[in-house]
């Protein structure tokens, strides 16, 4: 999932480096007006992302498909869990139209997990990418996909439509995966990323959150595991508790530590490493196609 910072919900006493300035700028104001006027659904606004102003200024926005109810109940995620609604087969055109209205240069698509569907939602995923391409031929795409339970024919549908970047988030280190992601598996996610790269993905990408109780050694080991599956792009950010029902923040990682992880990642040979407290999966996404 795309994890964002909800600035409306206080977590615990946050350090000064987590204070967020309200987004400003001509491009942001223009896009905000369009989103409100046409009632467009972006993760940027629904999740109060701290990087919204910066990303929109660059012509980047994130859209979630397949509804807003997830079949999984991850301990870190603020998305509702339950029985999802029926698939909206008009959604591909709606998303494509939103991207056209907002004149988005680089779109990030993400979704809830749909384990209730035989195809895991992969058909709607592929149709959405095709619709965006038809209506917005110059827009580049990143797809932040679920693991599709590791079923290759579902992953293949994403590969066949060939988005510029295919992302799947590890979220945390091996030891904490069962507690943080519950129905997900560390090795299954690694295998998804390996399979994508081995079968022609242009760029593969993942994100992890820190502050859940992981050790430095575990983070570095995760980075080595990701390098072993030929990952291209890694994002590392601070976990923030969406509500009292979710996992607590165990530690606020310092800017110096984030910088250290960035340096380690670059030395390991990742093409891009975004590491910082406010970094989220789609942060600076437009440059990851290069």
Short mmCIF file of C-alpha atoms in Angstrom, two decimals:
data_model
loop_
_atom_site.label_atom_id
_atom_site.label_comp_id
_atom_site.label_asym_id
_atom_site.label_seq_id
_atom_site.Cartn_x
_atom_site.Cartn_y
_atom_site.Cartn_z
CA UNK A 1 0.00 0.00 0.00
CA UNK A 2 0.89 3.60 -0.47
CA UNK A 3 1.51 4.88 3.07
CA UNK A 4 0.93 8.55 3.80
CA UNK A 5 1.09 10.91 6.74
CA UNK A 6 -2.27 12.11 8.01
CA UNK A 7 -1.49 15.55 9.36
CA UNK A 8 -4.95 15.81 10.96
CA UNK A 9 -4.25 13.04 13.49
CA UNK A 10 -1.65 13.67 16.16
CA UNK A 11 0.62 10.70 16.83
CA UNK A 12 2.90 11.18 19.80
CA UNK A 13 5.21 14.10 20.39
CA UNK A 14 6.81 14.36 17.00
CA UNK A 15 10.36 15.67 16.59
CA UNK A 16 10.90 18.94 14.76
CA UNK A 17 11.96 17.24 11.52
CA UNK A 18 8.45 15.83 11.14
CA UNK A 19 6.73 19.20 11.13
CA UNK A 20 5.01 19.74 7.80
CA UNK A 21 4.44 23.04 6.02
CA UNK A 22 1.11 23.50 4.30
CA UNK A 23 1.41 23.01 0.54
CA UNK A 24 1.50 26.20 -1.53
CA UNK A 25 2.25 27.33 -5.07
CA UNK A 26 0.35 28.14 -8.26
CA UNK A 27 0.35 24.56 -9.60
CA UNK A 28 -0.85 23.13 -6.28
CA UNK A 29 -3.66 25.71 -6.02
CA UNK A 30 -4.74 25.00 -9.59
CA UNK A 31 -4.80 21.22 -9.11
CA UNK A 32 -6.55 21.47 -5.75
CA UNK A 33 -9.28 23.49 -7.43
CA UNK A 34 -9.71 20.84 -10.15
CA UNK A 35 -9.81 17.99 -7.60
CA UNK A 36 -12.52 19.78 -5.62
CA UNK A 37 -14.52 20.87 -8.68
CA UNK A 38 -14.63 17.45 -10.35
CA UNK A 39 -14.57 15.41 -7.11
CA UNK A 40 -11.47 13.52 -8.22
CA UNK A 41 -10.13 10.76 -5.98
CA UNK A 42 -6.41 10.97 -5.25
CA UNK A 43 -4.43 9.36 -2.44
CA UNK A 44 -2.61 12.68 -2.18
CA UNK A 45 -5.69 14.45 -0.80
CA UNK A 46 -7.46 11.58 0.99
CA UNK A 47 -4.29 10.73 2.90
CA UNK A 48 -3.17 14.33 3.51
CA UNK A 49 0.27 13.48 2.15
CA UNK A 50 3.00 15.86 3.36
CA UNK A 51 4.59 15.91 -0.09
CA UNK A 52 1.41 16.82 -1.98
CA UNK A 53 2.47 20.37 -2.85
CA UNK A 54 5.91 19.27 -4.04
CA UNK A 55 4.61 16.33 -6.09
CA UNK A 56 1.76 18.27 -7.68
CA UNK A 57 4.19 21.03 -8.52
CA UNK A 58 6.16 18.42 -10.48
CA UNK A 59 3.00 17.20 -12.23
CA UNK A 60 2.79 13.93 -10.27
CA UNK A 61 -0.25 12.48 -8.45
CA UNK A 62 -1.32 9.12 -7.00
CA UNK A 63 -4.66 7.41 -7.67
CA UNK A 64 -6.12 4.37 -5.89
CA UNK A 65 -8.22 1.83 -7.80
CA UNK A 66 -10.46 -1.12 -6.85
CA UNK A 67 -12.29 0.73 -4.08
CA UNK A 68 -11.28 1.82 -0.60
CA UNK A 69 -11.94 -1.37 1.39
CA UNK A 70 -9.09 -3.88 1.68
CA UNK A 71 -9.33 -7.63 2.25
CA UNK A 72 -6.22 -7.51 4.45
CA UNK A 73 -5.77 -5.98 7.89
CA UNK A 74 -2.19 -4.72 8.09
CA UNK A 75 -1.19 -3.25 11.43
CA UNK A 76 0.23 -0.06 9.92
CA UNK A 77 -2.39 0.91 7.34
CA UNK A 78 -5.30 3.31 7.76
CA UNK A 79 -7.37 1.84 4.89
CA UNK A 80 -10.62 0.14 5.98
CA UNK A 81 -10.71 -3.66 6.15
CA UNK A 82 -13.76 -5.71 5.26
CA UNK A 83 -15.81 -6.97 2.33
CA UNK A 84 -15.01 -4.80 -0.70
CA UNK A 85 -17.68 -3.43 -3.00
CA UNK A 86 -18.36 -4.83 -6.47
CA UNK A 87 -15.71 -4.00 -9.06
CA UNK A 88 -16.49 -0.80 -10.98
CA UNK A 89 -15.69 -1.66 -14.60
CA UNK A 90 -15.96 2.02 -15.56
CA UNK A 91 -13.10 2.85 -13.19
CA UNK A 92 -10.31 2.67 -15.81
CA UNK A 93 -11.97 5.43 -17.85
CA UNK A 94 -12.69 7.50 -14.73
CA UNK A 95 -9.05 7.37 -13.63
CA UNK A 96 -7.82 8.17 -17.12
CA UNK A 97 -10.19 11.14 -17.28
CA UNK A 98 -9.00 12.43 -13.90
CA UNK A 99 -5.38 12.29 -15.07
CA UNK A 100 -6.34 14.21 -18.23
CA UNK A 101 -8.26 16.89 -16.31
CA UNK A 102 -5.35 17.39 -13.93
CA UNK A 103 -2.83 17.32 -16.81
CA UNK A 104 -0.65 14.86 -14.88
CA UNK A 105 2.77 14.17 -16.39
CA UNK A 106 3.56 11.13 -14.21
CA UNK A 107 0.79 9.13 -12.53
CA UNK A 108 1.19 6.62 -9.73
CA UNK A 109 -1.54 3.96 -9.52
CA UNK A 110 -2.08 1.88 -6.40
CA UNK A 111 -4.86 -0.28 -5.00
CA UNK A 112 -6.19 -2.12 -2.00
CA UNK A 113 -5.63 -5.88 -1.84
CA UNK A 114 -8.51 -7.76 -3.47
CA UNK A 115 -8.00 -11.35 -2.32
CA UNK A 116 -11.76 -11.81 -2.83
CA UNK A 117 -11.29 -11.73 -6.61
CA UNK A 118 -10.01 -14.72 -8.57
CA UNK A 119 -7.67 -12.46 -10.56
CA UNK A 120 -6.70 -10.39 -7.51
CA UNK A 121 -7.87 -7.30 -9.38
CA UNK A 122 -5.18 -7.68 -12.02
CA UNK A 123 -7.62 -7.36 -14.95
CA UNK A 124 -8.85 -3.94 -13.75
CA UNK A 125 -5.21 -3.00 -13.17
CA UNK A 126 -4.31 -3.79 -16.78
CA UNK A 127 -7.42 -2.10 -18.18
CA UNK A 128 -6.70 1.04 -16.16
CA UNK A 129 -3.17 1.27 -17.51
CA UNK A 130 -4.48 0.82 -21.06
CA UNK A 131 -7.15 3.51 -20.55
CA UNK A 132 -4.62 5.98 -19.13
CA UNK A 133 -2.35 5.37 -22.11
CA UNK A 134 -5.19 5.88 -24.62
CA UNK A 135 -6.36 9.15 -23.08
CA UNK A 136 -2.95 10.45 -21.93
CA UNK A 137 -0.32 9.14 -24.38
CA UNK A 138 2.50 11.30 -22.97
CA UNK A 139 1.84 10.47 -19.29
CA UNK A 140 4.32 8.03 -17.72
CA UNK A 141 3.16 5.48 -15.16
CA UNK A 142 4.25 3.85 -11.93
CA UNK A 143 2.12 0.96 -10.68
CA UNK A 144 2.31 0.21 -6.94
CA UNK A 145 0.82 -3.28 -6.99
CA UNK A 146 -0.22 -5.77 -4.29
CA UNK A 147 1.48 -9.17 -4.22
CA UNK A 148 -1.46 -10.86 -6.03
CA UNK A 149 -0.74 -13.77 -3.62
CA UNK A 150 2.32 -14.46 -5.75
CA UNK A 151 0.20 -15.86 -8.62
CA UNK A 152 2.28 -15.38 -11.75
CA UNK A 153 -0.55 -15.11 -14.28
CA UNK A 154 -1.89 -12.10 -12.37
CA UNK A 155 1.54 -10.47 -12.18
CA UNK A 156 1.98 -11.17 -15.91
CA UNK A 157 -1.01 -8.95 -16.71
CA UNK A 158 0.92 -5.98 -15.31
CA UNK A 159 4.07 -6.92 -17.18
CA UNK A 160 2.15 -7.22 -20.46
CA UNK A 161 0.99 -3.57 -20.34
CA UNK A 162 4.55 -2.50 -19.51
CA UNK A 163 4.33 0.52 -17.14
CA UNK A 164 7.53 2.53 -16.80
CA UNK A 165 7.91 1.52 -13.12
CA UNK A 166 6.41 -1.45 -11.26
CA UNK A 167 6.51 -1.13 -7.50
CA UNK A 168 5.58 -3.50 -4.69
CA UNK A 169 6.24 -2.50 -1.09
CA UNK A 170 8.10 -4.74 1.37
CA UNK A 171 7.02 -2.31 4.13
CA UNK A 172 9.28 -3.74 6.86
CA UNK A 173 12.09 -6.17 7.74
CA UNK A 174 11.73 -9.96 7.80
CA UNK A 175 11.29 -10.34 11.59
CA UNK A 176 8.44 -7.82 11.77
CA UNK A 177 6.56 -8.83 8.61
CA UNK A 178 4.07 -11.15 10.29
CA UNK A 179 3.12 -8.51 12.87
CA UNK A 180 3.10 -5.53 10.49
CA UNK A 181 1.61 -7.06 7.33
CA UNK A 182 -0.19 -10.11 8.80
CA UNK A 183 -1.45 -11.84 5.60
CA UNK A 184 1.68 -10.99 3.60
CA UNK A 185 4.99 -12.84 3.49
CA UNK A 186 8.49 -11.38 3.29
CA UNK A 187 9.81 -14.00 0.89
CA UNK A 188 6.71 -13.83 -1.30
CA UNK A 189 7.16 -10.09 -1.74
CA UNK A 190 10.84 -10.59 -2.54
CA UNK A 191 9.87 -13.21 -5.12
CA UNK A 192 7.34 -10.84 -6.72
CA UNK A 193 10.08 -8.23 -7.15
CA UNK A 194 12.50 -10.85 -8.49
CA UNK A 195 9.92 -12.21 -10.93
CA UNK A 196 9.07 -8.73 -12.21
CA UNK A 197 12.68 -7.87 -13.00
CA UNK A 198 13.47 -11.30 -14.45
CA UNK A 199 10.50 -11.03 -16.81
CA UNK A 200 11.11 -7.66 -18.37
CA UNK A 201 10.02 -4.91 -15.97
CA UNK A 202 11.70 -1.62 -16.93
CA UNK A 203 12.17 -0.46 -13.33
CA UNK A 204 11.32 -2.27 -10.09
CA UNK A 205 10.78 -0.39 -6.87
CA UNK A 206 9.88 -0.98 -3.23
CA UNK A 207 9.41 0.97 -0.02
CA UNK A 208 10.03 0.25 3.66
CA UNK A 209 8.94 2.09 6.82
CA UNK A 210 11.16 2.59 9.84
CA UNK A 211 10.32 3.12 13.49
CA UNK A 212 8.47 -0.16 14.09
CA UNK A 213 11.21 -1.72 16.21
CA UNK A 214 13.61 -2.88 13.50
CA UNK A 215 17.37 -2.76 14.08
CA UNK A 216 19.95 -1.14 11.82
CA UNK A 217 21.33 -4.59 10.99
CA UNK A 218 17.88 -5.77 9.90
CA UNK A 219 17.38 -2.74 7.65
CA UNK A 220 20.76 -3.30 6.00
CA UNK A 221 20.00 -7.01 5.56
CA UNK A 222 16.71 -6.08 3.87
CA UNK A 223 18.64 -3.81 1.52
CA UNK A 224 20.98 -6.68 0.66
CA UNK A 225 17.98 -8.98 0.06
CA UNK A 226 16.50 -6.39 -2.31
CA UNK A 227 19.75 -5.94 -4.17
CA UNK A 228 19.90 -9.71 -4.66
CA UNK A 229 16.63 -9.56 -6.66
CA UNK A 230 18.01 -6.71 -8.81
CA UNK A 231 15.75 -3.98 -7.43
CA UNK A 232 16.20 -0.55 -9.04
CA UNK A 233 14.56 1.94 -6.68
CA UNK A 234 14.24 1.96 -2.86
CA UNK A 235 12.27 4.39 -0.68
CA UNK A 236 12.74 4.55 3.10
CA UNK A 237 10.46 6.63 5.34
CA UNK A 238 9.23 7.07 8.90
CA UNK A 239 6.21 5.05 10.07
CA UNK A 240 3.51 7.16 11.74
CA UNK A 241 0.57 5.63 13.58
CA UNK A 242 -2.73 6.33 11.72
CA UNK A 243 -4.87 5.75 14.85
CA UNK A 244 -4.74 4.28 18.35
CA UNK A 245 -5.87 0.94 16.89
CA UNK A 246 -2.71 0.65 14.80
CA UNK A 247 0.82 -0.38 15.71
CA UNK A 248 2.59 2.21 17.87
CA UNK A 249 5.68 4.11 16.76
CA UNK A 250 8.62 2.55 18.57
CA UNK A 251 11.20 5.11 17.45
CA UNK A 252 11.54 8.32 15.46
CA UNK A 253 14.49 7.84 13.12
CA UNK A 254 16.87 10.81 12.92
CA UNK A 255 17.71 12.60 9.64
CA UNK A 256 21.32 11.47 10.12
CA UNK A 257 20.27 7.81 10.23
CA UNK A 258 18.13 8.20 7.12
CA UNK A 259 21.11 9.77 5.37
CA UNK A 260 23.25 6.81 6.43
CA UNK A 261 20.79 4.35 4.91
CA UNK A 262 20.70 6.40 1.70
CA UNK A 263 24.48 6.22 1.43
CA UNK A 264 24.50 2.48 2.08
CA UNK A 265 21.84 1.98 -0.59
CA UNK A 266 23.75 3.97 -3.18
CA UNK A 267 26.93 2.07 -2.37
CA UNK A 268 25.04 -1.20 -2.88
CA UNK A 269 24.17 -0.01 -6.36
CA UNK A 270 20.47 0.88 -6.33
CA UNK A 271 19.62 3.26 -9.17
CA UNK A 272 17.68 5.60 -6.84
CA UNK A 273 17.38 5.75 -3.04
CA UNK A 274 14.92 8.17 -1.37
CA UNK A 275 15.50 8.10 2.39
CA UNK A 276 13.98 10.56 4.85
CA UNK A 277 11.33 10.95 7.53
CA UNK A 278 8.66 12.30 5.18
CA UNK A 279 9.50 10.04 2.25
CA UNK A 280 6.54 8.02 1.01
CA UNK A 281 6.30 5.44 -1.78
CA UNK A 282 5.57 7.97 -4.53
CA UNK A 283 8.03 10.64 -3.34
CA UNK A 284 9.96 12.05 -6.33
CA UNK A 285 8.35 9.26 -8.37
CA UNK A 286 8.72 11.14 -11.65
CA UNK A 287 12.52 10.80 -11.60
CA UNK A 288 12.48 7.03 -11.03
CA UNK A 289 11.70 6.31 -14.67
CA UNK A 290 15.20 7.51 -15.60
#
